[in-house]
Coordinates of C-alpha atoms in Angstrom, one line a residue:
M1 CA -8.0 -29.1 -60.2
L2 CA -5.4 -29.0 -57.7
L3 CA -2.7 -26.4 -58.0
S4 CA -0.1 -29.0 -58.2
D5 CA -1.8 -30.9 -61.1
I6 CA -1.6 -27.7 -62.9
I7 CA 1.7 -27.3 -62.2
S8 CA 2.8 -30.8 -63.1
S9 CA 0.9 -30.4 -66.4
T10 CA 2.7 -27.0 -67.2
H11 CA 5.1 -27.3 -69.8
K12 CA 7.9 -25.0 -69.6
E13 CA 6.5 -21.8 -70.9
I14 CA 9.8 -19.9 -71.2
A15 CA 13.2 -20.4 -72.6
G16 CA 15.2 -18.8 -69.7
S17 CA 17.8 -21.2 -69.3
R18 CA 18.5 -21.5 -73.2
T19 CA 18.6 -17.8 -73.9
K20 CA 19.9 -16.7 -70.1
N21 CA 20.0 -13.3 -69.5
R22 CA 24.0 -13.0 -68.5
L23 CA 23.1 -10.3 -66.1
T24 CA 21.3 -12.8 -63.8
V25 CA 19.2 -10.1 -62.6
Q26 CA 16.5 -12.9 -62.4
I27 CA 18.6 -14.6 -59.4
S28 CA 18.9 -11.4 -57.7
Y29 CA 15.5 -10.5 -57.7
A30 CA 14.7 -13.8 -56.4
I31 CA 16.8 -13.0 -53.4
Q32 CA 14.5 -10.2 -52.9
L33 CA 11.8 -12.3 -53.0
L34 CA 13.3 -14.8 -50.6
M35 CA 13.2 -12.2 -48.1
E36 CA 9.8 -10.8 -48.8
F37 CA 8.3 -14.2 -48.4
Y38 CA 10.4 -15.7 -45.8
P39 CA 8.0 -15.6 -42.9
T40 CA 5.6 -17.8 -44.9
D41 CA 5.5 -21.4 -46.0
F42 CA 6.9 -21.1 -49.7
L43 CA 8.9 -22.5 -52.5
I44 CA 10.8 -20.5 -54.9
M45 CA 10.9 -21.5 -58.6
M46 CA 13.2 -20.5 -61.2
D47 CA 12.9 -20.3 -64.9
Y48 CA 10.0 -22.9 -65.3
I49 CA 6.6 -21.0 -65.2
E50 CA 8.0 -17.6 -65.4
D51 CA 11.4 -16.1 -64.7
V52 CA 10.5 -16.5 -61.1
S53 CA 7.7 -18.1 -59.3
I54 CA 6.7 -18.4 -55.8
I55 CA 4.5 -21.5 -54.5
S56 CA 2.5 -21.0 -51.4
D57 CA 2.4 -24.0 -49.1
P58 CA 4.3 -26.2 -51.2
E59 CA 3.7 -29.4 -49.6
N60 CA -0.1 -28.8 -50.8
P61 CA 0.1 -25.8 -52.9
S62 CA -2.5 -23.5 -52.5
G63 CA -1.3 -20.3 -54.3
I64 CA 1.2 -19.0 -57.0
H65 CA 2.8 -15.7 -57.6
L66 CA 4.3 -14.9 -61.2
Y67 CA 7.0 -12.7 -61.9
Q68 CA 8.2 -11.8 -65.5
V69 CA 11.5 -10.0 -65.1
K70 CA 12.8 -7.4 -67.9
T71 CA 16.0 -5.4 -68.0
K72 CA 17.5 -2.3 -69.7
S73 CA 20.3 0.0 -69.3
S74 CA 19.6 2.3 -66.6
D75 CA 19.9 5.2 -68.8
K76 CA 17.2 4.2 -71.0
Q77 CA 13.4 3.5 -70.6
Y78 CA 10.8 1.4 -72.1
L79 CA 7.9 3.0 -74.4
L80 CA 4.6 1.6 -73.6
S81 CA 4.2 0.9 -77.1
T82 CA 7.2 -1.4 -77.0
V83 CA 5.9 -3.2 -73.9
I84 CA 2.6 -3.8 -75.9
G85 CA 4.4 -4.7 -79.0
E86 CA 6.3 -7.4 -77.2
K87 CA 3.4 -8.6 -75.7
W88 CA 4.6 -8.3 -72.0
F89 CA 1.5 -8.4 -70.4
Q90 CA -0.6 -10.2 -73.0
K91 CA 2.1 -13.3 -72.5
L92 CA 1.8 -12.9 -68.6
Y93 CA -1.9 -12.9 -68.7
A94 CA -2.2 -15.9 -70.7
N95 CA 0.2 -17.8 -68.6
A96 CA -1.7 -16.4 -65.1
Q97 CA -5.0 -17.8 -66.5
K98 CA -4.0 -21.3 -66.1
Y99 CA -3.8 -21.0 -62.5
E100 CA -7.5 -19.5 -62.0
T101 CA -8.2 -19.1 -58.4
Y102 CA -4.9 -19.9 -57.3
L103 CA -3.3 -16.9 -59.0
G104 CA -2.1 -14.6 -56.0
S105 CA -0.6 -12.2 -58.2
A106 CA 1.1 -11.7 -61.6
S107 CA 3.8 -9.0 -62.1
V108 CA 6.1 -7.5 -64.7
V109 CA 9.2 -6.4 -63.0
C110 CA 11.5 -4.0 -64.8
N111 CA 14.4 -2.1 -63.6
T112 CA 13.5 1.1 -65.5
D113 CA 10.4 3.0 -66.0
I114 CA 7.8 2.6 -68.7
V115 CA 6.8 5.8 -70.5
T116 CA 4.6 7.0 -73.3
S117 CA 7.2 9.1 -75.2
I118 CA 10.7 9.4 -75.2
S119 CA 10.6 13.3 -75.3
K120 CA 8.9 13.0 -71.7
P121 CA 11.1 10.9 -69.7
N122 CA 9.5 11.8 -66.4
C123 CA 6.0 11.1 -67.3
G124 CA 6.2 7.3 -66.4
V125 CA 3.1 5.2 -66.8
F126 CA 3.5 3.7 -63.4
A127 CA 4.0 6.4 -60.4
N128 CA 4.7 3.8 -57.6
A129 CA 7.3 1.0 -57.1
R130 CA 4.5 -1.6 -57.2
T131 CA 1.3 -0.7 -58.9
V132 CA -1.8 -2.7 -59.8
L133 CA -2.9 -2.4 -63.1
E134 CA -6.6 -1.6 -61.7
D135 CA -5.2 1.7 -60.2
K136 CA -7.8 4.2 -61.2
A137 CA -5.2 6.7 -61.9
I138 CA -3.7 5.3 -64.5
Q139 CA -6.3 3.7 -66.6
N140 CA -6.0 6.1 -69.3
N141 CA -2.8 4.0 -70.5
I142 CA -3.9 0.7 -69.1
K143 CA -6.6 0.7 -71.3
K144 CA -4.2 0.3 -74.4
I145 CA -2.5 -2.7 -72.2
R146 CA -6.2 -4.0 -71.5
K147 CA -7.3 -3.8 -75.2
A148 CA -4.2 -5.5 -76.3
I149 CA -4.7 -8.3 -73.9
A150 CA -8.2 -8.7 -74.9
D151 CA -7.3 -8.8 -78.6
D152 CA -4.9 -11.3 -77.8
Q153 CA -7.3 -13.5 -75.7
Q154 CA -10.0 -12.5 -78.2
V155 CA -12.4 -11.5 -75.8
G156 CA -14.4 -8.1 -74.9
E157 CA -12.3 -5.6 -72.7
T158 CA -14.6 -5.8 -69.9
D159 CA -13.9 -9.5 -69.6
I160 CA -10.4 -8.7 -68.7
D161 CA -9.5 -8.8 -64.8
L162 CA -6.4 -7.0 -64.0
S163 CA -6.7 -6.9 -60.2
K164 CA -4.1 -9.6 -59.5
F165 CA -1.5 -8.0 -62.1
Y166 CA 1.3 -5.5 -61.1
F167 CA 3.8 -3.5 -62.5
V168 CA 7.0 -3.5 -60.1
R169 CA 9.9 -0.9 -60.6
S170 CA 12.9 -2.7 -59.3
A171 CA 16.0 -0.7 -58.2
L172 CA 18.3 -2.9 -58.8
S173 CA 20.8 -2.0 -61.7
T174 CA 22.0 -4.0 -64.6
K175 CA 25.7 -3.9 -63.7
G176 CA 25.8 -4.1 -59.8
H177 CA 22.6 -5.7 -58.8
K178 CA 24.5 -8.9 -57.1
E179 CA 26.3 -6.6 -55.1
E180 CA 23.1 -4.4 -54.2
V181 CA 21.3 -7.5 -53.4
E182 CA 24.1 -8.8 -51.3
H183 CA 24.0 -6.0 -49.1
Q184 CA 20.3 -5.9 -48.9
F185 CA 20.5 -9.7 -47.7
Q186 CA 23.3 -8.8 -45.2
N187 CA 20.9 -6.4 -43.4
F188 CA 18.0 -8.7 -43.4
L189 CA 20.5 -11.4 -41.8
F190 CA 21.6 -8.4 -39.5
K191 CA 18.2 -7.9 -38.0
Q192 CA 18.1 -11.3 -37.1
D193 CA 21.4 -11.5 -35.5
V194 CA 23.0 -8.3 -34.4
D195 CA 26.4 -10.1 -33.8
L196 CA 26.5 -11.9 -37.0
Q197 CA 29.8 -12.0 -38.8
V198 CA 30.2 -10.8 -42.1
A199 CA 32.0 -13.7 -43.6
T200 CA 29.0 -15.8 -42.4
A201 CA 26.6 -13.3 -44.0
K202 CA 28.8 -13.6 -47.3
S203 CA 28.9 -17.1 -46.9
I204 CA 25.1 -17.9 -46.8
F205 CA 24.1 -15.3 -49.5
S206 CA 26.9 -17.1 -51.7
I207 CA 25.3 -20.5 -51.2
L208 CA 21.8 -19.3 -51.5
Y209 CA 22.5 -17.4 -54.8
D210 CA 24.6 -20.2 -56.4
E211 CA 21.6 -22.7 -55.6
L212 CA 19.0 -20.4 -57.2
D213 CA 21.4 -20.1 -60.4
K214 CA 21.9 -23.8 -60.5
R215 CA 17.9 -24.1 -60.3
F216 CA 17.6 -21.5 -63.0
N217 CA 20.2 -23.4 -65.6
E218 CA 18.4 -26.9 -64.4
E219 CA 17.1 -28.4 -67.7
I220 CA 14.2 -30.5 -67.2
S221 CA 12.0 -32.4 -69.8
E222 CA 9.0 -30.5 -71.1
E223 CA 7.1 -33.8 -70.8
C224 CA 7.9 -34.2 -66.9
T225 CA 4.7 -34.1 -65.0
D226 CA 6.0 -35.2 -61.6
V227 CA 5.5 -32.1 -59.4
E228 CA 8.1 -33.3 -56.8
E229 CA 10.8 -33.9 -59.3
I230 CA 9.8 -30.3 -60.7
F231 CA 9.9 -29.1 -57.5
S232 CA 13.4 -30.4 -56.8
K233 CA 15.1 -29.4 -59.8
K234 CA 13.6 -26.0 -60.6
G235 CA 12.8 -24.7 -57.0
M236 CA 14.0 -24.3 -53.6
D237 CA 11.9 -24.9 -50.6
G238 CA 11.4 -22.2 -47.9
K239 CA 12.3 -24.7 -45.0
N240 CA 15.6 -25.5 -46.7
I241 CA 16.6 -21.9 -47.2
K242 CA 15.6 -21.3 -43.6
A243 CA 17.9 -24.1 -42.6
I244 CA 20.8 -23.1 -44.4
I245 CA 20.1 -19.3 -42.6
S246 CA 19.5 -21.0 -39.3
C247 CA 22.6 -23.1 -39.7
G248 CA 24.7 -20.2 -40.7
L249 CA 23.3 -18.2 -37.5
A250 CA 23.8 -21.1 -35.1
I251 CA 27.6 -21.8 -36.0
Q252 CA 28.5 -18.2 -34.6
I253 CA 32.1 -18.7 -33.3
P254 CA 32.3 -18.0 -29.7
A255 CA 35.5 -16.8 -28.6
L256 CA 37.8 -19.7 -27.3
D257 CA 38.5 -18.5 -24.2
K258 CA 34.5 -18.2 -23.2
L259 CA 34.2 -21.9 -24.5
F260 CA 37.1 -23.3 -22.4
A261 CA 35.6 -21.3 -19.2
D262 CA 31.8 -22.7 -19.6
F263 CA 33.1 -26.0 -20.3
N264 CA 36.0 -26.1 -17.6
I265 CA 38.5 -26.9 -20.4
I266 CA 41.9 -26.3 -18.2
S267 CA 44.5 -28.9 -19.9
V268 CA 46.9 -27.2 -22.0
Q269 CA 47.1 -30.2 -24.4
E270 CA 43.3 -30.4 -24.7
R271 CA 43.1 -26.4 -25.4
R272 CA 45.7 -26.9 -28.3
R273 CA 43.7 -29.6 -29.8
Y274 CA 40.7 -27.7 -29.3
S275 CA 42.0 -24.7 -30.9
T276 CA 43.0 -26.6 -34.0
Q277 CA 39.8 -28.0 -34.7
Y278 CA 38.0 -24.5 -33.9
T279 CA 40.1 -23.0 -37.2
Q280 CA 39.1 -26.1 -39.1
I281 CA 35.1 -25.5 -38.1
K282 CA 35.7 -21.8 -39.3
M283 CA 37.0 -22.9 -42.5
D284 CA 34.2 -25.7 -43.0
M285 CA 31.3 -23.7 -42.0
Y286 CA 32.1 -21.3 -44.9
S287 CA 32.4 -24.0 -47.6
N288 CA 30.5 -27.1 -46.4
I289 CA 27.3 -25.3 -44.9
F290 CA 25.0 -27.8 -46.7
L291 CA 26.8 -30.8 -44.4
F292 CA 26.5 -28.8 -41.5
V293 CA 22.6 -28.2 -41.8
E294 CA 22.0 -31.8 -41.3
L295 CA 25.0 -32.4 -38.5
K296 CA 23.8 -29.3 -37.0
R297 CA 20.0 -30.5 -36.7
T298 CA 21.4 -33.9 -35.4
L299 CA 23.4 -32.6 -32.6
L300 CA 20.9 -29.9 -31.7
S301 CA 18.3 -32.9 -31.2
F302 CA 20.9 -34.8 -29.1
I303 CA 21.3 -31.5 -26.9
E304 CA 17.7 -31.3 -26.6
I305 CA 17.1 -34.9 -25.7
E306 CA 20.1 -35.0 -22.8
N307 CA 18.7 -31.6 -21.3
S308 CA 15.3 -32.8 -21.1
N309 CA 16.6 -36.1 -19.5
G310 CA 17.9 -33.9 -17.0
V311 CA 21.6 -33.0 -17.9
D312 CA 21.5 -29.1 -17.0
D313 CA 25.4 -28.2 -17.1
M314 CA 27.3 -27.5 -19.9
P315 CA 30.2 -29.7 -19.3
G316 CA 27.6 -32.5 -18.7
L317 CA 25.8 -32.0 -21.8
L318 CA 29.0 -31.9 -23.8
N319 CA 29.9 -35.3 -22.6
S320 CA 26.5 -36.7 -23.1
V321 CA 25.9 -35.4 -26.4
Y322 CA 29.3 -36.4 -27.4
K323 CA 28.8 -40.0 -26.3
R324 CA 25.1 -40.3 -28.1
A325 CA 27.0 -38.6 -31.4
S326 CA 30.1 -41.0 -31.2
E327 CA 27.5 -44.0 -31.4
C328 CA 25.4 -42.4 -34.3
E329 CA 25.8 -44.0 -37.8
F330 CA 24.3 -40.8 -39.2
I331 CA 27.3 -38.4 -38.5
P332 CA 29.5 -37.9 -41.6
A333 CA 32.9 -39.7 -41.6
G334 CA 34.6 -36.3 -41.9
Y335 CA 33.5 -34.8 -38.6
Q336 CA 34.1 -37.8 -36.4
D337 CA 37.3 -36.6 -35.0
E338 CA 36.9 -36.6 -31.0
Y339 CA 38.3 -32.8 -30.6
Y340 CA 36.2 -31.6 -33.8
L341 CA 33.1 -33.1 -32.9
K342 CA 33.2 -32.0 -29.1
M343 CA 34.3 -28.4 -30.2
L344 CA 31.2 -28.4 -32.7
I345 CA 28.7 -29.7 -29.8
M346 CA 30.3 -26.8 -27.5
I347 CA 29.5 -24.1 -30.0
L348 CA 26.0 -25.3 -30.4
I349 CA 25.5 -26.0 -26.6
Y350 CA 26.7 -22.1 -26.3
K351 CA 24.0 -21.0 -28.7
F352 CA 21.4 -23.3 -27.1
C353 CA 22.1 -22.1 -24.0
Y354 CA 22.7 -18.3 -24.6
G355 CA 20.9 -17.8 -28.1
G356 CA 17.8 -19.8 -27.9
E357 CA 18.7 -21.6 -31.1
D358 CA 15.7 -23.7 -32.4
T359 CA 15.9 -26.6 -34.7

């Protein structure tokens, strides 16, 4: 059976959206996973199969990673007996078994250590930040987990394969997790563009965080078997995530004087009109970035076409791209003001010339 068929036939396994952790640590952890899987083709799902799931190659799903997120006050720890009693790994194992060879990994993620005794808080079961349950160094304690899973599955302990099961020690705190992951995400963006404006980084983070939160809260019928509907309501495609980030990076605002010089804008009246739209664009790019994604793609495609047709100077590109854009029915009405559109085209041409921005 195809992975997409298994996903589409899997009814909602957890009640996360009905008993949502008000701390929203799941969303912050999803942002961390977004950064981890960013170089790949992925889709991130919220509260459908597990708290967070990653689907590899979403157009033709080829693998799945499951993450069950647990939280506790940072000054406390979970006992191994509690983990077993609450069936953390038993439930994760049962859920993961549905995906057979498609399973890439299945992880319990917790912001505190798991210990065998409260009186020995420094003797954690898992020594590493990410520990596979088949690590030989921890087998004395894992035997208890393995037995609990075997009993739950009603099979022998030797039949339990834990090679794809992990415990992940999250560094996110219960109270400050959003601020912590925002800082990590800003550093992630700064590595891609050292000149990134802080306001832009904050805007991109806020949009992605809110979109993941929306997916987490989205209700979907347990009878739904349309994988495209499931993906669209409960997931964010990595391509769309990259488009949002790319848009934010692409619409960095060069200094007005630099733009005026490169595009030979000499008229005082024109400079005043462009300056007004320059301010408006800065406001729009922080509040309407989804519209900018499609608009940016359209305008960049026009820039590439005109440049490949031989228009090789910046003022010439501005005029030819604006002519094409003004005749295009796909430009949203709110962006059709001549000086607004030309100002935005200048910014994108500037990035196209100096930043090598791809579509």
